Short mmCIF file of N, CA and C in Angstrom, two decimals:
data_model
loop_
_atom_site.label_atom_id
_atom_site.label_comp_id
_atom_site.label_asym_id
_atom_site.label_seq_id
_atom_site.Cartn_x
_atom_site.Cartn_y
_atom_site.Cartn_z
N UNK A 1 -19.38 -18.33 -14.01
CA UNK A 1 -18.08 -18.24 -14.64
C UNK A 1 -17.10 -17.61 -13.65
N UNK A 2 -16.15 -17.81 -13.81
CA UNK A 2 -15.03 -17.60 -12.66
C UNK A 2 -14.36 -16.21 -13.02
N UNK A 3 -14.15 -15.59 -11.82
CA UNK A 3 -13.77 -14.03 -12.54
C UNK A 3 -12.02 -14.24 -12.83
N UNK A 4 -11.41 -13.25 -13.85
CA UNK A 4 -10.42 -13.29 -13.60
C UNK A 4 -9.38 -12.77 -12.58
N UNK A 5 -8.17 -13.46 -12.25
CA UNK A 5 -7.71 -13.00 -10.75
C UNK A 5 -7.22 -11.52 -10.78
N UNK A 6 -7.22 -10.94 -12.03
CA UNK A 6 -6.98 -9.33 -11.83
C UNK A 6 -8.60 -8.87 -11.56
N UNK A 7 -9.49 -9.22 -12.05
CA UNK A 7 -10.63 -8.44 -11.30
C UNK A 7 -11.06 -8.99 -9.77
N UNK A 8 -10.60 -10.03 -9.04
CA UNK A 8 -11.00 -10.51 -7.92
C UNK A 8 -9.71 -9.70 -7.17
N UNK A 9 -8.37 -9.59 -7.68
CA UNK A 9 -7.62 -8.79 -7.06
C UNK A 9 -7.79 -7.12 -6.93
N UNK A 10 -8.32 -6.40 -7.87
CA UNK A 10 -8.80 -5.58 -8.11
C UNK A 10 -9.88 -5.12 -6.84
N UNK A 11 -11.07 -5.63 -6.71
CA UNK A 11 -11.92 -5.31 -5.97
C UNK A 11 -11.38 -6.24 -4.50
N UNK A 12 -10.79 -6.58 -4.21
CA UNK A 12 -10.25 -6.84 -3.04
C UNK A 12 -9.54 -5.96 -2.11
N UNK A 13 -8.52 -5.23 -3.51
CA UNK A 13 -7.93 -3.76 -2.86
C UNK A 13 -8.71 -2.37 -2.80
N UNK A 14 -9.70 -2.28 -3.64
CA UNK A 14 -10.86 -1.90 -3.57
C UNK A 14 -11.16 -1.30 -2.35
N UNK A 15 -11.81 -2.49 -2.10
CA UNK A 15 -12.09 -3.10 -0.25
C UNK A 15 -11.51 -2.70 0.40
N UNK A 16 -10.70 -3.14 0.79
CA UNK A 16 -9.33 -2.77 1.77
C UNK A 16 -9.02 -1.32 1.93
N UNK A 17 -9.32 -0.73 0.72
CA UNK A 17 -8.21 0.79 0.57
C UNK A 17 -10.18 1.69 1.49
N UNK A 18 -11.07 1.12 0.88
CA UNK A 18 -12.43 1.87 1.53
C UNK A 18 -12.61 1.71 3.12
N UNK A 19 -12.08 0.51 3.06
CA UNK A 19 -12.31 -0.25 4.98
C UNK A 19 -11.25 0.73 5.37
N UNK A 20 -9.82 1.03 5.19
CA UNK A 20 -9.08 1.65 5.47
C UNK A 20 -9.50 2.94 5.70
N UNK A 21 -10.18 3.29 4.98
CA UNK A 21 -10.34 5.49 5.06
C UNK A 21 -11.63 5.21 5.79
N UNK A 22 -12.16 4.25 5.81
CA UNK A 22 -13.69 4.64 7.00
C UNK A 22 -12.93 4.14 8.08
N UNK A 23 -11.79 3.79 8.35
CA UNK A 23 -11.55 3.32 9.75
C UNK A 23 -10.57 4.40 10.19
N UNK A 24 -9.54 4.98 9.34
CA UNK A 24 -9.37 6.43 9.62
C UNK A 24 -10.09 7.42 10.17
N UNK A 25 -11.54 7.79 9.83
CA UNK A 25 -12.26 8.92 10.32
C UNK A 25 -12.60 8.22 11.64
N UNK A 26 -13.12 7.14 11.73
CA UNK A 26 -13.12 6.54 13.38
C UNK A 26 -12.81 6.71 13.98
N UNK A 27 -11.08 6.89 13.57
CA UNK A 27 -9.78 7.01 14.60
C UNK A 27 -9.86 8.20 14.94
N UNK A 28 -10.35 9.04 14.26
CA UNK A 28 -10.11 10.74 13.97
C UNK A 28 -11.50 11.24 15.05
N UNK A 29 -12.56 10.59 15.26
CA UNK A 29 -13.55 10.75 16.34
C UNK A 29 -14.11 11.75 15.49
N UNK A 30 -14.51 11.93 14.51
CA UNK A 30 -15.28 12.78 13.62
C UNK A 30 -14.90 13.95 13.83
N UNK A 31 -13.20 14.20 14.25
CA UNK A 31 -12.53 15.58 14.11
C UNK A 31 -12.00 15.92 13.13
N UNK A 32 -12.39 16.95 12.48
CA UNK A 32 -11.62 17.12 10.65
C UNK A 32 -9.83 16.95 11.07
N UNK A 33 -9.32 18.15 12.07
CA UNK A 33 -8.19 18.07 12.27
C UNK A 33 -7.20 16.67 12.86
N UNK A 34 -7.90 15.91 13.84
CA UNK A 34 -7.37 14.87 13.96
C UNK A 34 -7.09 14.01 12.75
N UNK A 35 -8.09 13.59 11.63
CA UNK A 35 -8.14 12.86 10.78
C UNK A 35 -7.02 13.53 9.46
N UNK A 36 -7.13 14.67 9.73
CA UNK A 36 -5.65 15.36 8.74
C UNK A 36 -4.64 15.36 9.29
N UNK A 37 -4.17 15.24 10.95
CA UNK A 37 -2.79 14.78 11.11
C UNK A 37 -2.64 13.07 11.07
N UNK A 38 -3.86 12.09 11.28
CA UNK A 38 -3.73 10.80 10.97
C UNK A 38 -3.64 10.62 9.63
N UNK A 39 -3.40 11.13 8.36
CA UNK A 39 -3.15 11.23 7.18
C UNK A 39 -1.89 11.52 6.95
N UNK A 40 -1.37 12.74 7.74
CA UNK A 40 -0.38 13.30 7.23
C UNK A 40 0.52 12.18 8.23
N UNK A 41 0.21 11.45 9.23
CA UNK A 41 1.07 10.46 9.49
C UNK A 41 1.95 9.46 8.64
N UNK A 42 1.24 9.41 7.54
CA UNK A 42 1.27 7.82 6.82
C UNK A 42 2.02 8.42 5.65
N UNK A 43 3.45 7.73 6.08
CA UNK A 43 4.42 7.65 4.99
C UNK A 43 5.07 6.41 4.66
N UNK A 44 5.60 6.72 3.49
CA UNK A 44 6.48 5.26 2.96
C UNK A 44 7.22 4.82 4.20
N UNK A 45 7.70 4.82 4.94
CA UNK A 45 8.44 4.75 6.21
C UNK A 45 7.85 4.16 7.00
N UNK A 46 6.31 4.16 7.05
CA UNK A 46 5.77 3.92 8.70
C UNK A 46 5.52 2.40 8.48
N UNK A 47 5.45 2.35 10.10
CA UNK A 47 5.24 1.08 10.48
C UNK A 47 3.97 0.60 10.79
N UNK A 48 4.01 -0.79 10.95
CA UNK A 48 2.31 -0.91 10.97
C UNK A 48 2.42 -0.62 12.70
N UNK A 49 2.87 -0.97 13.13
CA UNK A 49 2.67 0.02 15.09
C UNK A 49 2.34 1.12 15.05
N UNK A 50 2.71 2.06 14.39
CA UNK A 50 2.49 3.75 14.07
C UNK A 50 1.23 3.72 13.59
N UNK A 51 0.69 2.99 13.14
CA UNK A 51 -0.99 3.27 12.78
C UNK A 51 -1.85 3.73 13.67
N UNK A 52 -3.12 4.24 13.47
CA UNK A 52 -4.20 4.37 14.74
C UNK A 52 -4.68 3.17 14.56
N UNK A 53 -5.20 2.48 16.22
CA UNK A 53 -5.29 1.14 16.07
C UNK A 53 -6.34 0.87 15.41
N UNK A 54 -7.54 1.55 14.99
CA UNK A 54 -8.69 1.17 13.73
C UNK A 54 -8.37 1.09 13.05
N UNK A 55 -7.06 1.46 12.20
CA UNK A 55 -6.83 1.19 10.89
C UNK A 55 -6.06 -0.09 10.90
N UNK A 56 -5.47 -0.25 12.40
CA UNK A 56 -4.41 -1.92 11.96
C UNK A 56 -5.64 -2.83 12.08
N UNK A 57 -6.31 -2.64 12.85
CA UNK A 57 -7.83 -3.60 12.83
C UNK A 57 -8.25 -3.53 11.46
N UNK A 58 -8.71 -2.76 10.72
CA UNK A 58 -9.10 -3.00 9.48
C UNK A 58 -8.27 -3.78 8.14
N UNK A 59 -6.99 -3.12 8.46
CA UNK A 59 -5.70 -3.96 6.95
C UNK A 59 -5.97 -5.59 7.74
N UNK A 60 -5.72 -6.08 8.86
CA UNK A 60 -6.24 -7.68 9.51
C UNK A 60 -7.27 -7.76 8.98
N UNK A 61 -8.38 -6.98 9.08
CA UNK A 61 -9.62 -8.02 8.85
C UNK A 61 -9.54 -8.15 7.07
N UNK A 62 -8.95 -6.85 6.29
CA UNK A 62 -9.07 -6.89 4.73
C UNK A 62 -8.03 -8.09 4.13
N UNK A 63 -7.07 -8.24 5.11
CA UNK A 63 -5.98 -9.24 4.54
C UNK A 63 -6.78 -10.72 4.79
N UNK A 64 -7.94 -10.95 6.09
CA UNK A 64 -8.30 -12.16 6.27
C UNK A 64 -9.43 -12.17 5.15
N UNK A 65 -9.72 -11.46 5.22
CA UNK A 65 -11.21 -11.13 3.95
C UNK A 65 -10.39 -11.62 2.69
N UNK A 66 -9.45 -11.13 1.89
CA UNK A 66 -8.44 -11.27 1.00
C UNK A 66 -8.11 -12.47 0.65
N UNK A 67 -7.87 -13.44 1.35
CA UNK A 67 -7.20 -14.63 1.26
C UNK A 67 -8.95 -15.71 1.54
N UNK A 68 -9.98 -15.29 2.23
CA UNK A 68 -11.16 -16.01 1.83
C UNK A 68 -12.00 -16.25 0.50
N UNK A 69 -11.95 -14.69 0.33
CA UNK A 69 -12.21 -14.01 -1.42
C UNK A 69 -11.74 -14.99 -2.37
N UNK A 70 -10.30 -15.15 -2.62
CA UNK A 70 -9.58 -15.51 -3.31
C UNK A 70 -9.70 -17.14 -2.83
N UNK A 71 -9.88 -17.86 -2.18
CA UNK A 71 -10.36 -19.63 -2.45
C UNK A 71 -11.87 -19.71 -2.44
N UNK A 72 -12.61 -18.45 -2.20
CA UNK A 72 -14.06 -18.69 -2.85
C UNK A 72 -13.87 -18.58 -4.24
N UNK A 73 -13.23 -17.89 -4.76
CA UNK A 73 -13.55 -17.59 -6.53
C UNK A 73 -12.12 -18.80 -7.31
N UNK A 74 -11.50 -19.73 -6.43
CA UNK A 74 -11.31 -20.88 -6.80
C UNK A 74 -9.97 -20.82 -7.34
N UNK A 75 -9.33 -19.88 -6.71
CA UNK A 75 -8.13 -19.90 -6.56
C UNK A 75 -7.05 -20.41 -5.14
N UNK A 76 -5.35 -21.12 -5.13
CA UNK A 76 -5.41 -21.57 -4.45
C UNK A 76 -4.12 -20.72 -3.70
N UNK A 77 -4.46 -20.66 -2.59
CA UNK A 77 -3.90 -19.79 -1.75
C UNK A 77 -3.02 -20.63 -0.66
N UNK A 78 -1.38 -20.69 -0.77
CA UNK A 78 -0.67 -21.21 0.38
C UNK A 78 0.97 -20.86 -0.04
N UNK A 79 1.19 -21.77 1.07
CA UNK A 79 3.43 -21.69 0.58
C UNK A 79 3.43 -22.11 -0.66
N UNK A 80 4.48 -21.50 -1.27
CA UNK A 80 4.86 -22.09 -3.33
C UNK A 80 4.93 -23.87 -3.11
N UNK A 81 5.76 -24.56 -1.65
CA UNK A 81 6.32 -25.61 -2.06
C UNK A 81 4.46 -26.60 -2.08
N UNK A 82 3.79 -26.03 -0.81
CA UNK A 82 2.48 -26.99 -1.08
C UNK A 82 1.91 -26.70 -2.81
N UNK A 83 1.87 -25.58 -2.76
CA UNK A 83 0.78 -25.40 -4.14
C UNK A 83 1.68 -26.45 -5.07
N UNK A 84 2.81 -26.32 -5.04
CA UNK A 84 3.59 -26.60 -6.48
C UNK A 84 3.52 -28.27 -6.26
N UNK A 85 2.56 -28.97 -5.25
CA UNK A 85 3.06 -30.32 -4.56
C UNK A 85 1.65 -30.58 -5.64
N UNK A 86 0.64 -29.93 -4.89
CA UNK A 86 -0.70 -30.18 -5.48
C UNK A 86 -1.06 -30.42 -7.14
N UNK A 87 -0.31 -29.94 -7.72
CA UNK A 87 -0.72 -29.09 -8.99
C UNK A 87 -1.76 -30.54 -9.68
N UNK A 88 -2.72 -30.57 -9.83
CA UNK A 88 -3.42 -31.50 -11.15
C UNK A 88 -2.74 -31.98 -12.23
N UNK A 89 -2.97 -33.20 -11.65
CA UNK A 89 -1.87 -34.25 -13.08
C UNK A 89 -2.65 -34.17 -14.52
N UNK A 90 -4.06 -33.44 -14.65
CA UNK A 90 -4.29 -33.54 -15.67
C UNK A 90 -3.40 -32.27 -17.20
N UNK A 91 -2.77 -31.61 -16.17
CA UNK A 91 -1.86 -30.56 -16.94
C UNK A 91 -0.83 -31.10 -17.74
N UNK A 92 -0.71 -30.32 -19.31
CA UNK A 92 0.83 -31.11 -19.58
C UNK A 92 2.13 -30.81 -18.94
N UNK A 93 2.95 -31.52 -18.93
CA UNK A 93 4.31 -31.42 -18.76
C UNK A 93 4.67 -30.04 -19.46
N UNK A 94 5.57 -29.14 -18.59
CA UNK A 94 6.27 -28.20 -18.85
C UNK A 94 6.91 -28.37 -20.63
N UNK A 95 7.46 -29.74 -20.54
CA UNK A 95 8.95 -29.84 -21.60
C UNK A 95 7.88 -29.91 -22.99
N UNK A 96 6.54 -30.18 -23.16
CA UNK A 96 5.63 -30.63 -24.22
C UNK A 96 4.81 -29.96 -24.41
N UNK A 97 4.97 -28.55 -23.76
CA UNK A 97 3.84 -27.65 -24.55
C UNK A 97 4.69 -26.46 -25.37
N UNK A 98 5.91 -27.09 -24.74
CA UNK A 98 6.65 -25.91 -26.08
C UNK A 98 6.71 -25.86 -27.80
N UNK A 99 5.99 -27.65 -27.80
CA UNK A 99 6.09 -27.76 -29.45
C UNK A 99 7.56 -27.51 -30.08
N UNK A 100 7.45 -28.10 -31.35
CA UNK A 100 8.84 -28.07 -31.93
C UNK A 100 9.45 -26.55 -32.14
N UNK A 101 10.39 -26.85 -31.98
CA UNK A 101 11.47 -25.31 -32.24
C UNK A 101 11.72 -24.54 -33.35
N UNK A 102 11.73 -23.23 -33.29
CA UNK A 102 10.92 -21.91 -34.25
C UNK A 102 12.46 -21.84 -34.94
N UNK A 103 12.37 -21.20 -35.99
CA UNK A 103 13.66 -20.37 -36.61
C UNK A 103 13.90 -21.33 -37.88
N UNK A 104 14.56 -20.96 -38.70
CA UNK A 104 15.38 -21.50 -39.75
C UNK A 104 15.75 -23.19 -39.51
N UNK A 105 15.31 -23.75 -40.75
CA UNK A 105 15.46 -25.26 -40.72
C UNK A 105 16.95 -25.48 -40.61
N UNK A 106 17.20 -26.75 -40.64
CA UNK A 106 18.68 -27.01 -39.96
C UNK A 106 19.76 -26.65 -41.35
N UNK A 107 20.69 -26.17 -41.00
CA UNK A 107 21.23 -25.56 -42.28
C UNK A 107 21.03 -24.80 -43.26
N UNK A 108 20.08 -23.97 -42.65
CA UNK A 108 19.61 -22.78 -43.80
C UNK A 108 20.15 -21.92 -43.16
N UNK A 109 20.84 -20.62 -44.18
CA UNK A 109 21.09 -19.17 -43.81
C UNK A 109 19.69 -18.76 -43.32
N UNK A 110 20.16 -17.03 -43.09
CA UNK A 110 19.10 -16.14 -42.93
C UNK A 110 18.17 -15.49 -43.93
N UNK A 111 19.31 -15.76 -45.48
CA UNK A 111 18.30 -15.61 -46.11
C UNK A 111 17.57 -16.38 -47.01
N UNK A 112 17.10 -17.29 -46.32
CA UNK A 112 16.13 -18.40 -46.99
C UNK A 112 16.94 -19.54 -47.73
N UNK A 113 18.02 -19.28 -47.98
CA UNK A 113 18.70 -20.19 -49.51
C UNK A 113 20.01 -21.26 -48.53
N UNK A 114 19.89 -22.50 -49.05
CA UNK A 114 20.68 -23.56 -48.33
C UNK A 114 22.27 -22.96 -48.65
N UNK A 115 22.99 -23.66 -47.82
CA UNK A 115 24.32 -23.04 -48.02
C UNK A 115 24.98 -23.73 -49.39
N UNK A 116 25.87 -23.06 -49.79
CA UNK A 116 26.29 -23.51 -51.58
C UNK A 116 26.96 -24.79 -51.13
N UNK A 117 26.96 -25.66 -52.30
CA UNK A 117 27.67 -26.78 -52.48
C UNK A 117 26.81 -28.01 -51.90
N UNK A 118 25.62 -27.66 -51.87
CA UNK A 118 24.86 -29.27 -50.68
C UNK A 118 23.83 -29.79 -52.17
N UNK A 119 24.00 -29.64 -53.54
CA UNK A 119 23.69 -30.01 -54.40
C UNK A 119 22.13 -29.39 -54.47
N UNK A 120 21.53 -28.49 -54.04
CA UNK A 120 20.24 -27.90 -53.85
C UNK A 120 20.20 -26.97 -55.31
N UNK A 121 18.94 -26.42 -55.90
CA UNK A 121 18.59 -26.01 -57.17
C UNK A 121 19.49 -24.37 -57.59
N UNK A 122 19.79 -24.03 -55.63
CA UNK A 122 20.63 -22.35 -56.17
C UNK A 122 22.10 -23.05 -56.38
N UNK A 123 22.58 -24.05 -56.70
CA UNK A 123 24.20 -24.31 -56.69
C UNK A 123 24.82 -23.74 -58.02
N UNK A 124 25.66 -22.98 -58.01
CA UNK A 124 25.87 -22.52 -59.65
C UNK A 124 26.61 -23.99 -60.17
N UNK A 125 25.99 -23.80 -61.19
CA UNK A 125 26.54 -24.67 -62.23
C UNK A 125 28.29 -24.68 -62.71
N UNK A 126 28.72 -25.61 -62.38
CA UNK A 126 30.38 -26.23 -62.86
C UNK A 126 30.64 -26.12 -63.99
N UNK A 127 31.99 -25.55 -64.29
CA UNK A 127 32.35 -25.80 -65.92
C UNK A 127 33.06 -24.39 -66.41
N UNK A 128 33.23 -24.36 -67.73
CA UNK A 128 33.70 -23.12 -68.13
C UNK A 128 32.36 -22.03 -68.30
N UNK A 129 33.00 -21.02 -68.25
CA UNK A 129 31.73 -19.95 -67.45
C UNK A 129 31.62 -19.55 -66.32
N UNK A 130 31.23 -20.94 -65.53
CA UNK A 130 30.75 -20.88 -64.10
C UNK A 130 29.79 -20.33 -64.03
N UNK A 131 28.82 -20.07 -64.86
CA UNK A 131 27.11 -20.06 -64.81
C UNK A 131 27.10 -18.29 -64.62
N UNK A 132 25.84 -18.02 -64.33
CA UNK A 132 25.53 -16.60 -64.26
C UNK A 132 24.41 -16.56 -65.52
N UNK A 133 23.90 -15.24 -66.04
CA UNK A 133 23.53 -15.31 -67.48
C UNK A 133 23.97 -15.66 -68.63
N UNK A 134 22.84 -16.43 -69.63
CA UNK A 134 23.68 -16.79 -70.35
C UNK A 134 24.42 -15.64 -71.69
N UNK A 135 25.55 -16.18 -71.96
CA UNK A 135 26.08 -15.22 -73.10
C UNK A 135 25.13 -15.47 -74.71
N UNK A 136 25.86 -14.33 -75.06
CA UNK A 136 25.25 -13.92 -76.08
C UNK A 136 26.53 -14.49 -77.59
N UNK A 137 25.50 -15.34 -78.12
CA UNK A 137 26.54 -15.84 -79.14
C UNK A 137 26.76 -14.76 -79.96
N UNK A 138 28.59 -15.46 -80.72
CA UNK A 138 29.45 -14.61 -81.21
C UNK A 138 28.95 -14.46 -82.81
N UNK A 139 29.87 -13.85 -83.21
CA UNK A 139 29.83 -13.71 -85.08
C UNK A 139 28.50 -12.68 -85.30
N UNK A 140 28.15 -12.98 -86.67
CA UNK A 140 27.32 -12.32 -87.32
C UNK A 140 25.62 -12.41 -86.64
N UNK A 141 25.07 -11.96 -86.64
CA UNK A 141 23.38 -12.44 -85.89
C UNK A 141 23.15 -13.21 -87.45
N UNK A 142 22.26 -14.35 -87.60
CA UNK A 142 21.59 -14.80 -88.16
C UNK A 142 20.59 -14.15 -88.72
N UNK A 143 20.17 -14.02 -90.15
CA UNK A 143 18.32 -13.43 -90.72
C UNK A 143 17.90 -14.46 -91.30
N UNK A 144 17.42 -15.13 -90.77
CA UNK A 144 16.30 -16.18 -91.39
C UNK A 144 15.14 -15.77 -92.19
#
């Protein structure tokens, strides 16, 4: 089964960030102090020239490792315009997987009920009155 590309990305940087700190102490010649000013080198700022050269050797080999990783586990790796050339015709079309369009049928308010006058079951009733509840007949009540 094919991993997903956050766990193949995941352990890739993994990789990289471990290849990185064992290629640091290299640089450092197994001197505690050298290897704490090659640390305290590395700021948001630096450049990849400013590195000790074991560590630019290592981000090369993790970035070539990186991009092998990732078309072994069957993903495809290049410029947007090739990938987007390639894509498998067995996919649907963009415009047909959106399915028909969400919200309120055509001419309905927001709250559920068609707008008055389109002859629908809420239309009040015409006439004297003009509908509402019905009244309560006049005169005496009836005792049957």
């Amino acid at each position: 089964m094919a991993r997903a590309a956050n766990d193949v990305m995941q352990s890739i940087i993994f990789s990289a960030i471990l290849d990185g700190l064992a290629a640091l102490k290299r640089a450092s010649g197994g001197l505690p102090n050298q290897l704490l000013r090659d640390v305290q080198a590395i700021h948001p700022n630096v450049t990849f020239a400013d590195l000790p050269k074991e560590l630019q050797d290592a981000i090369a080999e993790s970035t070539r490792t990186a991009f092998t990783q990732l078309l072994k586990e069957g993903y495809a790796v290049g410029p947007r315009q090739q990938i987007q050339q390639t894509r498998p015709m067995d996919r649907v079309p963009e415009r047909d997987r959106r399915g028909p369009p969400r919200g309120p049928a055509q001419g309905h308010r927001r709250g559920g009920r068609p707008p008055a006058g389109d002859g629908g079951p809420n239309d009040r009733p015409s006439g004297p009155g003009g509908g509402g509840r019905p009244r309560k007949p006049k005169g005496k009540p009836r005792l049957g």
